């Protein structure tokens, strides 16, 4: 038994070593790419540009149409700005998104990349008075590489942001939008990339209609956003290398535990590659997670997404947002 315990400890040490080595490699790749770009020597991180031109003429604006250009189809990642409507009203909001389209088999990372990888980053650059809300992340997929698990997106993803215009926005004017986007795209190898995206929207007095060409795209990714469940109570306990979440809600009592996955939103709190344990209880759901070996302090709260492949109820909802506050009980 003692020998088996020693082998188990060695296996854990080797796993942690490989995970740390992978993280350091990813960071080194990004630093090397940025440095090379600055020095204009050696490898340069790919730079993709995209221009989105909304309401180019009055007739196009009235029809709610727009033109846009994206980077070459042969690139591994095509990045573009998309907006749900062709204009915004003074003091109003506009749902915008960064659309990433990946070549077959390649993927980019979620806000918590898991055991390896680097999160996709979006920084909006807006005129004075305009603001951008937090990024809205659709639930991710899971990618397995050797003994590691990563979270991210294949084929395509749209990362939404709600843009808000100031109350004194001038009706009839055009507003320049821009966003800086960075990512790490992986398949057999990983390649860092970045894009400087630009676009324009018009300010109109009346609320504009949804652009018909983008309705399906926006509906698809809106349905993949985690939802907040009214009345859900969530607490977390931290003990002996495990984090236990207690989710209290009657709607969780009929869950098939074989369909469940919990995605922790923050990196380095739980072990992504460790087995997760789910138990239906009289109050809802109990989730046992393995605490990350890289965190040496007590947790105060755990944010994440609870995904149910079978869906929650009959409304198509598959992912719910969870914020579990630490409880000593």
XYZ file of C-alpha atoms in Angstrom:
329
model
C 0.000 0.000 0.000
C 2.837 2.360 0.836
C 4.510 1.648 -2.518
C 1.234 2.289 -4.354
C 0.844 5.590 -2.510
C 4.357 6.624 -3.535
C 3.623 5.808 -7.182
C 0.408 7.836 -6.916
C 2.303 10.821 -5.548
C 4.890 10.523 -8.326
C 2.119 10.420 -10.921
C 0.608 13.600 -9.462
C 4.006 15.311 -9.460
C 4.605 14.303 -13.083
C 1.143 15.585 -14.075
C 1.780 18.923 -12.375
C 5.217 19.171 -13.974
C 3.815 18.535 -17.457
C 0.992 21.023 -16.885
C 3.388 23.734 -15.694
C 5.724 22.993 -18.605
C 2.830 23.363 -21.061
C 1.739 26.674 -19.529
C 5.275 28.046 -19.667
C 5.563 26.948 -23.291
C 2.340 28.752 -24.226
C 3.464 31.954 -22.512
C 6.882 31.697 -24.168
C 5.268 31.362 -27.598
C 3.183 34.499 -27.051
C 6.140 36.516 -25.726
C 8.311 35.403 -28.621
C 5.643 36.377 -31.131
C 5.150 39.842 -29.658
C 8.892 40.446 -29.326
C 9.539 39.336 -32.881
C 6.789 41.604 -34.139
C 8.251 44.604 -32.327
C 11.767 43.908 -33.535
C 10.580 43.079 -37.068
C 12.804 40.037 -37.088
C 12.217 36.286 -36.987
C 8.681 34.995 -36.441
C 5.911 37.586 -36.486
C 2.493 36.880 -35.054
C -0.073 36.887 -37.857
C -2.012 40.144 -38.038
C -5.459 39.927 -39.560
C -7.461 42.999 -40.453
C -11.170 43.288 -40.961
C -13.300 46.217 -41.991
C -17.025 46.343 -41.333
C -18.903 49.163 -43.014
C -22.485 49.609 -41.873
C -24.986 51.891 -43.563
C -22.624 53.014 -46.328
C -25.390 54.936 -48.080
C -28.776 56.217 -46.998
C -30.572 53.556 -49.034
C -28.507 50.768 -47.518
C -29.007 52.187 -44.027
C -32.753 52.308 -44.479
C -32.775 48.713 -45.683
C -30.733 47.641 -42.673
C -28.025 46.150 -44.883
C -24.262 46.403 -44.707
C -21.020 45.327 -46.342
C -18.003 43.884 -44.614
C -14.611 42.526 -45.505
C -12.675 39.882 -43.639
C -9.190 38.456 -43.860
C -8.224 35.877 -46.482
C -10.124 32.562 -46.431
C -6.817 30.694 -46.266
C -5.983 32.082 -42.825
C -6.445 29.766 -39.853
C -8.720 32.272 -38.116
C -10.954 34.810 -39.849
C -11.990 37.596 -37.499
C -14.711 40.177 -38.046
C -17.021 42.548 -36.196
C -20.735 41.765 -36.447
C -23.655 43.802 -35.112
C -27.254 42.790 -34.613
C -28.602 46.077 -35.996
C -27.274 48.592 -38.497
C -27.522 51.562 -36.135
C -27.879 52.691 -32.530
C -30.055 55.336 -30.878
C -28.822 58.081 -28.499
C -28.545 56.489 -25.059
C -29.417 53.117 -26.563
C -27.591 49.814 -26.706
C -26.356 47.702 -29.594
C -25.426 44.036 -29.412
C -22.094 43.564 -31.166
C -19.838 40.567 -31.447
C -16.421 39.365 -32.470
C -16.889 36.507 -34.908
C -14.029 34.017 -35.174
C -14.144 31.397 -37.921
C -11.519 28.665 -37.656
C -10.174 26.342 -40.307
C -11.255 22.705 -40.012
C -9.793 20.996 -36.939
C -8.359 24.173 -35.402
C -9.712 25.709 -32.202
C -9.317 28.780 -29.991
C -9.712 29.002 -26.227
C -12.448 29.926 -23.746
C -11.859 32.463 -20.942
C -10.519 29.567 -18.847
C -8.427 27.566 -21.327
C -8.174 24.556 -19.015
C -4.942 22.610 -18.562
C -3.199 24.380 -21.444
C -3.696 27.300 -23.777
C -4.272 31.044 -23.541
C -7.692 32.756 -23.390
C -9.009 34.671 -26.369
C -8.861 38.406 -25.622
C -11.034 41.253 -26.932
C -10.438 44.941 -26.240
C -12.965 47.402 -27.674
C -11.755 50.882 -28.635
C -14.722 53.245 -28.777
C -15.275 56.995 -29.147
C -15.667 59.130 -26.041
C -18.937 58.484 -24.255
C -19.459 55.024 -25.734
C -18.970 52.019 -23.463
C -18.632 48.266 -23.908
C -19.992 45.746 -21.433
C -18.377 42.497 -20.379
C -17.730 39.780 -22.936
C -20.486 37.183 -23.144
C -18.954 33.735 -23.601
C -20.955 30.828 -25.068
C -20.375 27.550 -23.277
C -17.178 25.900 -24.581
C -16.328 22.509 -25.977
C -13.784 20.106 -24.468
C -10.560 19.130 -26.243
C -8.359 16.245 -25.120
C -4.592 16.303 -25.669
C -2.708 13.419 -24.075
C -3.636 13.688 -20.382
C -4.716 17.331 -20.612
C -8.157 18.853 -21.058
C -8.695 22.243 -22.674
C -11.814 24.380 -23.172
C -12.554 26.308 -26.334
C -14.297 26.567 -29.683
C -13.979 24.800 -33.027
C -15.273 25.986 -36.400
C -16.829 29.251 -35.221
C -17.725 31.363 -32.217
C -19.219 34.805 -31.621
C -18.228 36.660 -28.449
C -20.961 39.205 -27.732
C -20.623 42.599 -26.086
C -23.323 45.171 -25.421
C -22.255 48.598 -26.656
C -23.957 51.672 -25.187
C -24.192 55.064 -26.849
C -24.143 58.305 -24.835
C -27.370 60.240 -24.395
C -25.974 63.121 -26.446
C -24.944 61.002 -29.443
C -25.595 63.051 -32.577
C -28.412 61.688 -34.732
C -27.301 61.070 -38.315
C -23.627 60.741 -37.438
C -21.487 57.672 -38.001
C -19.532 56.167 -35.143
C -16.207 54.409 -35.650
C -15.857 51.082 -33.848
C -12.613 49.197 -33.417
C -11.471 46.183 -31.456
C -8.152 44.486 -30.794
C -8.419 40.704 -30.660
C -5.766 38.137 -29.766
C -6.000 34.360 -29.723
C -4.052 31.148 -29.689
C -5.250 28.717 -32.356
C -4.293 25.068 -31.971
C -4.477 21.742 -33.733
C -1.282 19.675 -33.828
C 0.616 22.882 -33.073
C -0.419 26.235 -31.609
C -0.040 29.574 -33.376
C -0.726 32.976 -31.777
C -2.688 35.492 -33.804
C -4.175 38.948 -33.499
C -6.544 41.196 -35.406
C -7.241 44.917 -35.503
C -10.894 45.196 -36.509
C -12.751 48.341 -37.565
C -16.289 49.293 -38.448
C -18.921 52.027 -38.421
C -22.484 52.296 -37.156
C -24.966 55.096 -37.702
C -26.823 56.951 -34.956
C -30.565 57.125 -35.685
C -33.496 58.632 -33.832
C -35.627 55.487 -34.003
C -34.582 52.059 -32.827
C -33.249 50.152 -35.866
C -34.488 46.753 -36.940
C -32.381 43.625 -36.586
C -30.278 42.964 -39.682
C -32.004 40.023 -41.342
C -28.770 38.481 -42.645
C -27.409 38.228 -39.116
C -30.569 37.128 -37.298
C -29.768 33.398 -37.453
C -26.145 33.936 -36.397
C -27.117 36.036 -33.386
C -29.970 33.716 -32.397
C -27.643 30.697 -32.557
C -25.014 32.125 -30.239
C -27.485 33.877 -27.964
C -28.968 30.441 -27.238
C -25.496 29.192 -26.275
C -24.998 31.805 -23.576
C -25.313 30.570 -19.982
C -28.439 31.919 -18.295
C -29.029 33.092 -14.751
C -31.669 30.981 -13.001
C -33.933 32.943 -10.633
C -33.932 31.512 -7.127
C -30.763 29.441 -7.540
C -28.720 29.406 -4.327
C -25.109 28.247 -4.567
C -22.494 27.789 -1.865
C -19.015 26.264 -1.851
C -16.903 24.488 0.746
C -13.143 24.061 0.538
C -11.692 21.053 2.297
C -8.782 18.607 1.915
C -7.998 19.251 -1.719
C -11.601 19.292 -2.907
C -14.135 22.012 -3.606
C -17.760 21.051 -3.082
C -20.556 23.082 -4.650
C -24.077 22.922 -3.229
C -26.695 24.156 -5.716
C -30.183 24.597 -4.290
C -33.054 24.658 -6.783
C -35.952 22.306 -7.481
C -35.213 22.410 -11.211
C -31.922 20.567 -10.651
C -33.427 17.526 -8.948
C -34.290 15.733 -12.196
C -30.855 16.124 -13.774
C -29.150 13.120 -15.368
C -25.701 13.357 -13.783
C -24.147 11.578 -16.781
C -24.951 14.629 -18.917
C -23.360 17.222 -16.640
C -20.087 19.145 -16.894
C -18.992 22.055 -14.721
C -16.726 24.640 -16.358
C -14.934 26.812 -13.819
C -14.676 30.355 -15.194
C -11.377 31.180 -13.498
C -8.132 29.452 -14.315
C -6.166 27.732 -11.559
C -8.981 27.030 -9.083
C -9.957 23.471 -10.018
C -8.152 20.763 -11.959
C -9.710 20.700 -15.410
C -8.543 17.157 -16.118
C -9.781 15.662 -12.852
C -12.965 13.629 -12.604
C -16.050 15.546 -11.490
C -18.626 13.996 -9.178
C -22.322 14.946 -9.339
C -25.040 13.895 -6.913
C -28.741 14.760 -6.987
C -29.881 15.665 -3.469
C -33.077 16.674 -1.727
C -32.092 20.344 -2.162
C -30.818 20.148 -5.739
C -27.304 19.184 -6.778
C -23.955 18.494 -5.118
C -20.776 18.808 -7.196
C -17.337 17.652 -6.035
C -14.327 19.148 -7.819
C -10.618 18.603 -7.344
C -8.898 21.757 -6.129
C -5.942 22.945 -8.189
C -2.550 22.112 -6.732
C -1.396 25.576 -7.794
C -3.680 27.408 -5.370
C -2.483 27.531 -1.768
C -5.173 29.780 -0.312
C -8.783 29.180 0.622
C -11.288 30.013 -2.077
C -13.873 32.740 -1.438
C -16.202 31.933 -4.330
C -16.383 29.799 -7.456
C -17.797 31.125 -10.729
C -18.628 28.808 -13.561
C -21.044 27.277 -16.032
C -23.062 24.132 -15.395
C -23.698 22.441 -18.735
C -26.355 19.791 -19.286
C -26.085 17.965 -22.618
C -29.704 16.859 -22.230
C -30.929 20.380 -21.557
C -32.655 21.947 -18.563
C -36.367 21.486 -19.137
C -37.983 21.669 -22.544
C -36.952 25.195 -23.546
C -33.595 24.285 -25.111
C -31.561 25.841 -22.293
C -28.366 23.852 -21.737
C -26.066 26.021 -19.624
C -26.642 27.989 -16.431
C -24.388 30.483 -14.682
C -23.190 29.578 -11.210
C -21.662 31.823 -8.555
C -21.036 29.797 -5.419
C -19.982 31.779 -2.348
C -17.840 30.064 0.270
C -19.683 28.682 3.253
C -18.122 27.074 6.316
C -21.238 25.008 6.971
